[in-house]
Amino acid sequence: MPTTNPTLFRATHGLLWLMLALVVAAALIVAGVAIALVVAWPDVMAEIRTMPEFVDVATIRFPLGILMLLLIAVLGVAAYILRQLQALVTSASRDPFIIDNAARLRRIGWSLVTIQVLALPVHWTAANIARAGSEFSQMGGLSIGSLLSILLAFVLAAVFEQGAAMRGELEGTV
């Protein structure tokens, strides 16, 4: 049985709960902004016309709605990843090398793939409604760090799977 630091695990759990709360808050803000856009579109359009970031405010409504839906989807997947991490940390405090943790890491990897797939239309939509060079137009897209995170999640899943198999073999020989 591995030795664990209970303070470290409590701090990690606290941090994961804080991150989950922030993701949920961000999703609620995006949903609130989307609702506000629908309700107050004429006023919003008048305000957007004064912003130098956007290309054509007359055709921005549909792509902005799509962008909001994509952002809510990305935040939903992020919340799922955080819940998987919480379960992983909880079980790792007792016994890290179990098949369930390998499955959790694999689900995290596929969730990261989903976020990267969603990041492509986010980038395309943001780039089409904002002027080139603005911060808004740079939203989304592929990230080398994200691609490396995906690779890391799948490699760690294989390591945890192998660790669980080795533990099973060792217990079978004792």
mmCIF file with all atom_site columns, C-alpha atoms in Angstrom:
data_model
loop_
_atom_site.group_PDB
_atom_site.id
_atom_site.type_symbol
_atom_site.label_atom_id
_atom_site.label_alt_id
_atom_site.label_comp_id
_atom_site.label_asym_id
_atom_site.label_entity_id
_atom_site.label_seq_id
_atom_site.pdbx_PDB_ins_code
_atom_site.Cartn_x
_atom_site.Cartn_y
_atom_site.Cartn_z
_atom_site.occupancy
_atom_site.B_iso_or_equiv
_atom_site.pdbx_formal_charge
_atom_site.auth_seq_id
_atom_site.auth_comp_id
_atom_site.auth_asym_id
_atom_site.auth_atom_id
_atom_site.pdbx_PDB_model_num
ATOM 1   C CA . MET A 1 1   ? 0.000   0.000   0.000   1.00 0.00 ? 1   MET A CA 1
ATOM 2   C CA . PRO A 1 2   ? 1.579   3.332   -0.989  1.00 0.00 ? 2   PRO A CA 1
ATOM 3   C CA . THR A 1 3   ? 2.207   5.980   1.611   1.00 0.00 ? 3   THR A CA 1
ATOM 4   C CA . THR A 1 4   ? 0.198   9.103   0.979   1.00 0.00 ? 4   THR A CA 1
ATOM 5   C CA . ASN A 1 5   ? 0.246   12.637  2.264   1.00 0.00 ? 5   ASN A CA 1
ATOM 6   C CA . PRO A 1 6   ? -3.332  13.391  3.409   1.00 0.00 ? 6   PRO A CA 1
ATOM 7   C CA . THR A 1 7   ? -2.697  17.142  3.418   1.00 0.00 ? 7   THR A CA 1
ATOM 8   C CA . LEU A 1 8   ? -1.565  17.042  -0.202  1.00 0.00 ? 8   LEU A CA 1
ATOM 9   C CA . PHE A 1 9   ? -4.632  15.059  -1.252  1.00 0.00 ? 9   PHE A CA 1
ATOM 10  C CA . ARG A 1 10  ? -6.977  17.426  0.630   1.00 0.00 ? 10  ARG A CA 1
ATOM 11  C CA . ALA A 1 11  ? -5.290  20.417  -1.016  1.00 0.00 ? 11  ALA A CA 1
ATOM 12  C CA . THR A 1 12  ? -5.553  18.758  -4.431  1.00 0.00 ? 12  THR A CA 1
ATOM 13  C CA . HIS A 1 13  ? -9.237  17.995  -3.869  1.00 0.00 ? 13  HIS A CA 1
ATOM 14  C CA . GLY A 1 14  ? -9.838  21.567  -2.761  1.00 0.00 ? 14  GLY A CA 1
ATOM 15  C CA . LEU A 1 15  ? -8.079  22.909  -5.843  1.00 0.00 ? 15  LEU A CA 1
ATOM 16  C CA . LEU A 1 16  ? -10.056 20.599  -8.140  1.00 0.00 ? 16  LEU A CA 1
ATOM 17  C CA . TRP A 1 17  ? -13.343 21.709  -6.527  1.00 0.00 ? 17  TRP A CA 1
ATOM 18  C CA . LEU A 1 18  ? -12.316 25.355  -6.945  1.00 0.00 ? 18  LEU A CA 1
ATOM 19  C CA . MET A 1 19  ? -11.463 24.766  -10.609 1.00 0.00 ? 19  MET A CA 1
ATOM 20  C CA . LEU A 1 20  ? -14.786 22.969  -11.134 1.00 0.00 ? 20  LEU A CA 1
ATOM 21  C CA . ALA A 1 21  ? -16.644 25.870  -9.527  1.00 0.00 ? 21  ALA A CA 1
ATOM 22  C CA . LEU A 1 22  ? -14.823 28.316  -11.823 1.00 0.00 ? 22  LEU A CA 1
ATOM 23  C CA . VAL A 1 23  ? -15.679 26.252  -14.916 1.00 0.00 ? 23  VAL A CA 1
ATOM 24  C CA . VAL A 1 24  ? -19.342 26.051  -13.885 1.00 0.00 ? 24  VAL A CA 1
ATOM 25  C CA . ALA A 1 25  ? -19.353 29.816  -13.198 1.00 0.00 ? 25  ALA A CA 1
ATOM 26  C CA . ALA A 1 26  ? -17.807 30.462  -16.623 1.00 0.00 ? 26  ALA A CA 1
ATOM 27  C CA . ALA A 1 27  ? -20.456 28.254  -18.277 1.00 0.00 ? 27  ALA A CA 1
ATOM 28  C CA . LEU A 1 28  ? -23.205 30.143  -16.459 1.00 0.00 ? 28  LEU A CA 1
ATOM 29  C CA . ILE A 1 29  ? -21.702 33.463  -17.556 1.00 0.00 ? 29  ILE A CA 1
ATOM 30  C CA . VAL A 1 30  ? -21.515 32.317  -21.186 1.00 0.00 ? 30  VAL A CA 1
ATOM 31  C CA . ALA A 1 31  ? -25.116 31.056  -20.988 1.00 0.00 ? 31  ALA A CA 1
ATOM 32  C CA . GLY A 1 32  ? -26.189 34.349  -19.407 1.00 0.00 ? 32  GLY A CA 1
ATOM 33  C CA . VAL A 1 33  ? -24.448 36.343  -22.124 1.00 0.00 ? 33  VAL A CA 1
ATOM 34  C CA . ALA A 1 34  ? -26.071 34.170  -24.793 1.00 0.00 ? 34  ALA A CA 1
ATOM 35  C CA . ILE A 1 35  ? -29.511 34.779  -23.283 1.00 0.00 ? 35  ILE A CA 1
ATOM 36  C CA . ALA A 1 36  ? -28.783 38.494  -22.989 1.00 0.00 ? 36  ALA A CA 1
ATOM 37  C CA . LEU A 1 37  ? -27.775 38.560  -26.650 1.00 0.00 ? 37  LEU A CA 1
ATOM 38  C CA . VAL A 1 38  ? -31.094 37.028  -27.653 1.00 0.00 ? 38  VAL A CA 1
ATOM 39  C CA . VAL A 1 39  ? -33.177 39.293  -25.414 1.00 0.00 ? 39  VAL A CA 1
ATOM 40  C CA . ALA A 1 40  ? -31.369 42.575  -26.056 1.00 0.00 ? 40  ALA A CA 1
ATOM 41  C CA . TRP A 1 41  ? -30.054 42.062  -29.595 1.00 0.00 ? 41  TRP A CA 1
ATOM 42  C CA . PRO A 1 42  ? -30.913 45.545  -30.981 1.00 0.00 ? 42  PRO A CA 1
ATOM 43  C CA . ASP A 1 43  ? -29.147 47.239  -28.060 1.00 0.00 ? 43  ASP A CA 1
ATOM 44  C CA . VAL A 1 44  ? -26.219 44.850  -28.303 1.00 0.00 ? 44  VAL A CA 1
ATOM 45  C CA . MET A 1 45  ? -25.919 45.452  -32.018 1.00 0.00 ? 45  MET A CA 1
ATOM 46  C CA . ALA A 1 46  ? -25.808 49.210  -31.457 1.00 0.00 ? 46  ALA A CA 1
ATOM 47  C CA . GLU A 1 47  ? -22.982 48.702  -28.964 1.00 0.00 ? 47  GLU A CA 1
ATOM 48  C CA . ILE A 1 48  ? -21.085 46.230  -31.156 1.00 0.00 ? 48  ILE A CA 1
ATOM 49  C CA . ARG A 1 49  ? -21.083 48.735  -34.033 1.00 0.00 ? 49  ARG A CA 1
ATOM 50  C CA . THR A 1 50  ? -18.734 50.929  -31.966 1.00 0.00 ? 50  THR A CA 1
ATOM 51  C CA . MET A 1 51  ? -16.267 48.082  -31.355 1.00 0.00 ? 51  MET A CA 1
ATOM 52  C CA . PRO A 1 52  ? -13.338 47.939  -33.772 1.00 0.00 ? 52  PRO A CA 1
ATOM 53  C CA . GLU A 1 53  ? -12.813 44.163  -33.307 1.00 0.00 ? 53  GLU A CA 1
ATOM 54  C CA . PHE A 1 54  ? -15.803 42.950  -35.329 1.00 0.00 ? 54  PHE A CA 1
ATOM 55  C CA . VAL A 1 55  ? -16.008 42.805  -39.113 1.00 0.00 ? 55  VAL A CA 1
ATOM 56  C CA . ASP A 1 56  ? -19.681 43.000  -40.073 1.00 0.00 ? 56  ASP A CA 1
ATOM 57  C CA . VAL A 1 57  ? -22.164 43.467  -37.250 1.00 0.00 ? 57  VAL A CA 1
ATOM 58  C CA . ALA A 1 58  ? -25.148 42.891  -39.541 1.00 0.00 ? 58  ALA A CA 1
ATOM 59  C CA . THR A 1 59  ? -24.230 39.208  -40.037 1.00 0.00 ? 59  THR A CA 1
ATOM 60  C CA . ILE A 1 60  ? -22.733 38.474  -36.626 1.00 0.00 ? 60  ILE A CA 1
ATOM 61  C CA . ARG A 1 61  ? -25.816 37.121  -34.805 1.00 0.00 ? 61  ARG A CA 1
ATOM 62  C CA . PHE A 1 62  ? -25.779 33.497  -36.006 1.00 0.00 ? 62  PHE A CA 1
ATOM 63  C CA . PRO A 1 63  ? -21.997 32.958  -35.747 1.00 0.00 ? 63  PRO A CA 1
ATOM 64  C CA . LEU A 1 64  ? -21.977 34.551  -32.280 1.00 0.00 ? 64  LEU A CA 1
ATOM 65  C CA . GLY A 1 65  ? -24.735 32.142  -31.205 1.00 0.00 ? 65  GLY A CA 1
ATOM 66  C CA . ILE A 1 66  ? -22.755 29.195  -32.557 1.00 0.00 ? 66  ILE A CA 1
ATOM 67  C CA . LEU A 1 67  ? -19.669 30.469  -30.732 1.00 0.00 ? 67  LEU A CA 1
ATOM 68  C CA . MET A 1 68  ? -21.588 30.624  -27.446 1.00 0.00 ? 68  MET A CA 1
ATOM 69  C CA . LEU A 1 69  ? -22.843 27.041  -27.901 1.00 0.00 ? 69  LEU A CA 1
ATOM 70  C CA . LEU A 1 70  ? -19.316 25.827  -28.685 1.00 0.00 ? 70  LEU A CA 1
ATOM 71  C CA . LEU A 1 71  ? -17.921 27.572  -25.602 1.00 0.00 ? 71  LEU A CA 1
ATOM 72  C CA . ILE A 1 72  ? -20.591 25.996  -23.394 1.00 0.00 ? 72  ILE A CA 1
ATOM 73  C CA . ALA A 1 73  ? -19.718 22.580  -24.882 1.00 0.00 ? 73  ALA A CA 1
ATOM 74  C CA . VAL A 1 74  ? -15.992 23.121  -24.198 1.00 0.00 ? 74  VAL A CA 1
ATOM 75  C CA . LEU A 1 75  ? -16.751 24.152  -20.611 1.00 0.00 ? 75  LEU A CA 1
ATOM 76  C CA . GLY A 1 76  ? -18.979 21.080  -20.182 1.00 0.00 ? 76  GLY A CA 1
ATOM 77  C CA . VAL A 1 77  ? -16.155 18.814  -21.323 1.00 0.00 ? 77  VAL A CA 1
ATOM 78  C CA . ALA A 1 78  ? -13.761 20.663  -18.989 1.00 0.00 ? 78  ALA A CA 1
ATOM 79  C CA . ALA A 1 79  ? -16.131 20.003  -16.074 1.00 0.00 ? 79  ALA A CA 1
ATOM 80  C CA . TYR A 1 80  ? -16.222 16.307  -17.025 1.00 0.00 ? 80  TYR A CA 1
ATOM 81  C CA . ILE A 1 81  ? -12.400 16.203  -17.059 1.00 0.00 ? 81  ILE A CA 1
ATOM 82  C CA . LEU A 1 82  ? -12.269 17.785  -13.606 1.00 0.00 ? 82  LEU A CA 1
ATOM 83  C CA . ARG A 1 83  ? -14.753 15.210  -12.245 1.00 0.00 ? 83  ARG A CA 1
ATOM 84  C CA . GLN A 1 84  ? -12.579 12.421  -13.692 1.00 0.00 ? 84  GLN A CA 1
ATOM 85  C CA . LEU A 1 85  ? -9.526  13.986  -12.046 1.00 0.00 ? 85  LEU A CA 1
ATOM 86  C CA . GLN A 1 86  ? -11.351 14.170  -8.717  1.00 0.00 ? 86  GLN A CA 1
ATOM 87  C CA . ALA A 1 87  ? -12.179 10.460  -8.926  1.00 0.00 ? 87  ALA A CA 1
ATOM 88  C CA . LEU A 1 88  ? -8.594  9.708   -9.948  1.00 0.00 ? 88  LEU A CA 1
ATOM 89  C CA . VAL A 1 89  ? -7.123  11.619  -7.007  1.00 0.00 ? 89  VAL A CA 1
ATOM 90  C CA . THR A 1 90  ? -9.550  9.960   -4.585  1.00 0.00 ? 90  THR A CA 1
ATOM 91  C CA . SER A 1 91  ? -8.662  6.447   -5.718  1.00 0.00 ? 91  SER A CA 1
ATOM 92  C CA . ALA A 1 92  ? -4.946  7.249   -6.088  1.00 0.00 ? 92  ALA A CA 1
ATOM 93  C CA . SER A 1 93  ? -4.824  8.211   -2.418  1.00 0.00 ? 93  SER A CA 1
ATOM 94  C CA . ARG A 1 94  ? -5.593  4.550   -1.660  1.00 0.00 ? 94  ARG A CA 1
ATOM 95  C CA . ASP A 1 95  ? -4.227  2.597   -4.621  1.00 0.00 ? 95  ASP A CA 1
ATOM 96  C CA . PRO A 1 96  ? -3.167  4.364   -7.830  1.00 0.00 ? 96  PRO A CA 1
ATOM 97  C CA . PHE A 1 97  ? -2.471  1.407   -10.119 1.00 0.00 ? 97  PHE A CA 1
ATOM 98  C CA . ILE A 1 98  ? -5.943  0.058   -10.742 1.00 0.00 ? 98  ILE A CA 1
ATOM 99  C CA . ILE A 1 99  ? -7.785  -0.492  -14.001 1.00 0.00 ? 99  ILE A CA 1
ATOM 100 C CA . ASP A 1 100 ? -10.380 2.160   -13.089 1.00 0.00 ? 100 ASP A CA 1
ATOM 101 C CA . ASN A 1 101 ? -7.662  4.849   -13.028 1.00 0.00 ? 101 ASN A CA 1
ATOM 102 C CA . ALA A 1 102 ? -6.371  3.744   -16.420 1.00 0.00 ? 102 ALA A CA 1
ATOM 103 C CA . ALA A 1 103 ? -9.940  4.040   -17.746 1.00 0.00 ? 103 ALA A CA 1
ATOM 104 C CA . ARG A 1 104 ? -10.289 7.496   -16.160 1.00 0.00 ? 104 ARG A CA 1
ATOM 105 C CA . LEU A 1 105 ? -7.069  8.667   -17.797 1.00 0.00 ? 105 LEU A CA 1
ATOM 106 C CA . ARG A 1 106 ? -8.239  7.305   -21.147 1.00 0.00 ? 106 ARG A CA 1
ATOM 107 C CA . ARG A 1 107 ? -11.562 9.156   -20.751 1.00 0.00 ? 107 ARG A CA 1
ATOM 108 C CA . ILE A 1 108 ? -9.615  12.319  -19.919 1.00 0.00 ? 108 ILE A CA 1
ATOM 109 C CA . GLY A 1 109 ? -7.544  11.798  -23.074 1.00 0.00 ? 109 GLY A CA 1
ATOM 110 C CA . TRP A 1 110 ? -10.646 11.427  -25.240 1.00 0.00 ? 110 TRP A CA 1
ATOM 111 C CA . SER A 1 111 ? -12.197 14.462  -23.559 1.00 0.00 ? 111 SER A CA 1
ATOM 112 C CA . LEU A 1 112 ? -9.084  16.475  -24.406 1.00 0.00 ? 112 LEU A CA 1
ATOM 113 C CA . VAL A 1 113 ? -9.415  15.280  -28.007 1.00 0.00 ? 113 VAL A CA 1
ATOM 114 C CA . THR A 1 114 ? -13.033 16.496  -27.951 1.00 0.00 ? 114 THR A CA 1
ATOM 115 C CA . ILE A 1 115 ? -11.931 19.922  -26.726 1.00 0.00 ? 115 ILE A CA 1
ATOM 116 C CA . GLN A 1 116 ? -9.365  20.161  -29.509 1.00 0.00 ? 116 GLN A CA 1
ATOM 117 C CA . VAL A 1 117 ? -11.976 19.151  -32.088 1.00 0.00 ? 117 VAL A CA 1
ATOM 118 C CA . LEU A 1 118 ? -14.331 21.831  -30.701 1.00 0.00 ? 118 LEU A CA 1
ATOM 119 C CA . ALA A 1 119 ? -11.487 24.381  -30.721 1.00 0.00 ? 119 ALA A CA 1
ATOM 120 C CA . LEU A 1 120 ? -11.312 24.246  -34.522 1.00 0.00 ? 120 LEU A CA 1
ATOM 121 C CA . PRO A 1 121 ? -14.826 25.608  -35.191 1.00 0.00 ? 121 PRO A CA 1
ATOM 122 C CA . VAL A 1 122 ? -14.363 28.034  -32.278 1.00 0.00 ? 122 VAL A CA 1
ATOM 123 C CA . HIS A 1 123 ? -11.309 29.445  -34.030 1.00 0.00 ? 123 HIS A CA 1
ATOM 124 C CA . TRP A 1 124 ? -12.960 29.471  -37.446 1.00 0.00 ? 124 TRP A CA 1
ATOM 125 C CA . THR A 1 125 ? -16.057 31.247  -36.091 1.00 0.00 ? 125 THR A CA 1
ATOM 126 C CA . ALA A 1 126 ? -14.076 33.799  -34.069 1.00 0.00 ? 126 ALA A CA 1
ATOM 127 C CA . ALA A 1 127 ? -11.755 34.483  -36.997 1.00 0.00 ? 127 ALA A CA 1
ATOM 128 C CA . ASN A 1 128 ? -14.732 35.076  -39.323 1.00 0.00 ? 128 ASN A CA 1
ATOM 129 C CA . ILE A 1 129 ? -16.536 37.575  -37.106 1.00 0.00 ? 129 ILE A CA 1
ATOM 130 C CA . ALA A 1 130 ? -13.533 39.511  -35.806 1.00 0.00 ? 130 ALA A CA 1
ATOM 131 C CA . ARG A 1 131 ? -10.910 41.609  -37.535 1.00 0.00 ? 131 ARG A CA 1
ATOM 132 C CA . ALA A 1 132 ? -7.601  39.868  -38.199 1.00 0.00 ? 132 ALA A CA 1
ATOM 133 C CA . GLY A 1 133 ? -5.075  40.502  -35.479 1.00 0.00 ? 133 GLY A CA 1
ATOM 134 C CA . SER A 1 134 ? -7.601  41.191  -32.719 1.00 0.00 ? 134 SER A CA 1
ATOM 135 C CA . GLU A 1 135 ? -7.477  39.027  -29.599 1.00 0.00 ? 135 GLU A CA 1
ATOM 136 C CA . PHE A 1 136 ? -10.992 37.803  -30.318 1.00 0.00 ? 136 PHE A CA 1
ATOM 137 C CA . SER A 1 137 ? -9.956  36.463  -33.735 1.00 0.00 ? 137 SER A CA 1
ATOM 138 C CA . GLN A 1 138 ? -7.224  34.335  -32.106 1.00 0.00 ? 138 GLN A CA 1
ATOM 139 C CA . MET A 1 139 ? -9.665  32.364  -29.925 1.00 0.00 ? 139 MET A CA 1
ATOM 140 C CA . GLY A 1 140 ? -9.527  28.571  -30.225 1.00 0.00 ? 140 GLY A CA 1
ATOM 141 C CA . GLY A 1 141 ? -7.497  26.573  -32.714 1.00 0.00 ? 141 GLY A CA 1
ATOM 142 C CA . LEU A 1 142 ? -4.937  23.848  -32.264 1.00 0.00 ? 142 LEU A CA 1
ATOM 143 C CA . SER A 1 143 ? -2.398  24.082  -29.486 1.00 0.00 ? 143 SER A CA 1
ATOM 144 C CA . ILE A 1 144 ? 0.842   22.115  -29.226 1.00 0.00 ? 144 ILE A CA 1
ATOM 145 C CA . GLY A 1 145 ? 0.448   22.088  -25.444 1.00 0.00 ? 145 GLY A CA 1
ATOM 146 C CA . SER A 1 146 ? -3.014  20.584  -25.754 1.00 0.00 ? 146 SER A CA 1
ATOM 147 C CA . LEU A 1 147 ? -1.818  17.962  -28.224 1.00 0.00 ? 147 LEU A CA 1
ATOM 148 C CA . LEU A 1 148 ? 1.002   17.017  -25.835 1.00 0.00 ? 148 LEU A CA 1
ATOM 149 C CA . SER A 1 149 ? -1.528  16.807  -22.972 1.00 0.00 ? 149 SER A CA 1
ATOM 150 C CA . ILE A 1 150 ? -3.605  14.380  -25.021 1.00 0.00 ? 150 ILE A CA 1
ATOM 151 C CA . LEU A 1 151 ? -0.548  12.235  -25.662 1.00 0.00 ? 151 LEU A CA 1
ATOM 152 C CA . LEU A 1 152 ? 0.393   12.365  -21.975 1.00 0.00 ? 152 LEU A CA 1
ATOM 153 C CA . ALA A 1 153 ? -3.093  11.269  -20.877 1.00 0.00 ? 153 ALA A CA 1
ATOM 154 C CA . PHE A 1 154 ? -3.032  8.217   -23.159 1.00 0.00 ? 154 PHE A CA 1
ATOM 155 C CA . VAL A 1 155 ? 0.543   7.291   -22.197 1.00 0.00 ? 155 VAL A CA 1
ATOM 156 C CA . LEU A 1 156 ? -0.316  7.569   -18.492 1.00 0.00 ? 156 LEU A CA 1
ATOM 157 C CA . ALA A 1 157 ? -3.407  5.411   -19.073 1.00 0.00 ? 157 ALA A CA 1
ATOM 158 C CA . ALA A 1 158 ? -1.182  2.721   -20.585 1.00 0.00 ? 158 ALA A CA 1
ATOM 159 C CA . VAL A 1 159 ? 1.281   3.017   -17.678 1.00 0.00 ? 159 VAL A CA 1
ATOM 160 C CA . PHE A 1 160 ? -1.524  2.685   -15.115 1.00 0.00 ? 160 PHE A CA 1
ATOM 161 C CA . GLU A 1 161 ? -2.959  -0.268  -17.030 1.00 0.00 ? 161 GLU A CA 1
ATOM 162 C CA . GLN A 1 162 ? 0.454   -1.957  -17.079 1.00 0.00 ? 162 GLN A CA 1
ATOM 163 C CA . GLY A 1 163 ? 0.951   -1.196  -13.368 1.00 0.00 ? 163 GLY A CA 1
ATOM 164 C CA . ALA A 1 164 ? -2.399  -2.774  -12.542 1.00 0.00 ? 164 ALA A CA 1
ATOM 165 C CA . ALA A 1 165 ? -1.543  -5.860  -14.624 1.00 0.00 ? 165 ALA A CA 1
ATOM 166 C CA . MET A 1 166 ? 1.857   -6.203  -12.946 1.00 0.00 ? 166 MET A CA 1
ATOM 167 C CA . ARG A 1 167 ? 0.260   -5.894  -9.510  1.00 0.00 ? 167 ARG A CA 1
ATOM 168 C CA . GLY A 1 168 ? -2.246  -8.617  -10.466 1.00 0.00 ? 168 GLY A CA 1
ATOM 169 C CA . GLU A 1 169 ? 0.582   -10.911 -11.603 1.00 0.00 ? 169 GLU A CA 1
ATOM 170 C CA . LEU A 1 170 ? 2.553   -10.220 -8.415  1.00 0.00 ? 170 LEU A CA 1
ATOM 171 C CA . GLU A 1 171 ? -0.445  -10.951 -6.207  1.00 0.00 ? 171 GLU A CA 1
ATOM 172 C CA . GLY A 1 172 ? -1.044  -14.167 -8.151  1.00 0.00 ? 172 GLY A CA 1
ATOM 173 C CA . THR A 1 173 ? 2.498   -15.421 -7.422  1.00 0.00 ? 173 THR A CA 1
ATOM 174 C CA . VAL A 1 174 ? 2.458   -14.699 -3.691  1.00 0.00 ? 174 VAL A CA 1
#
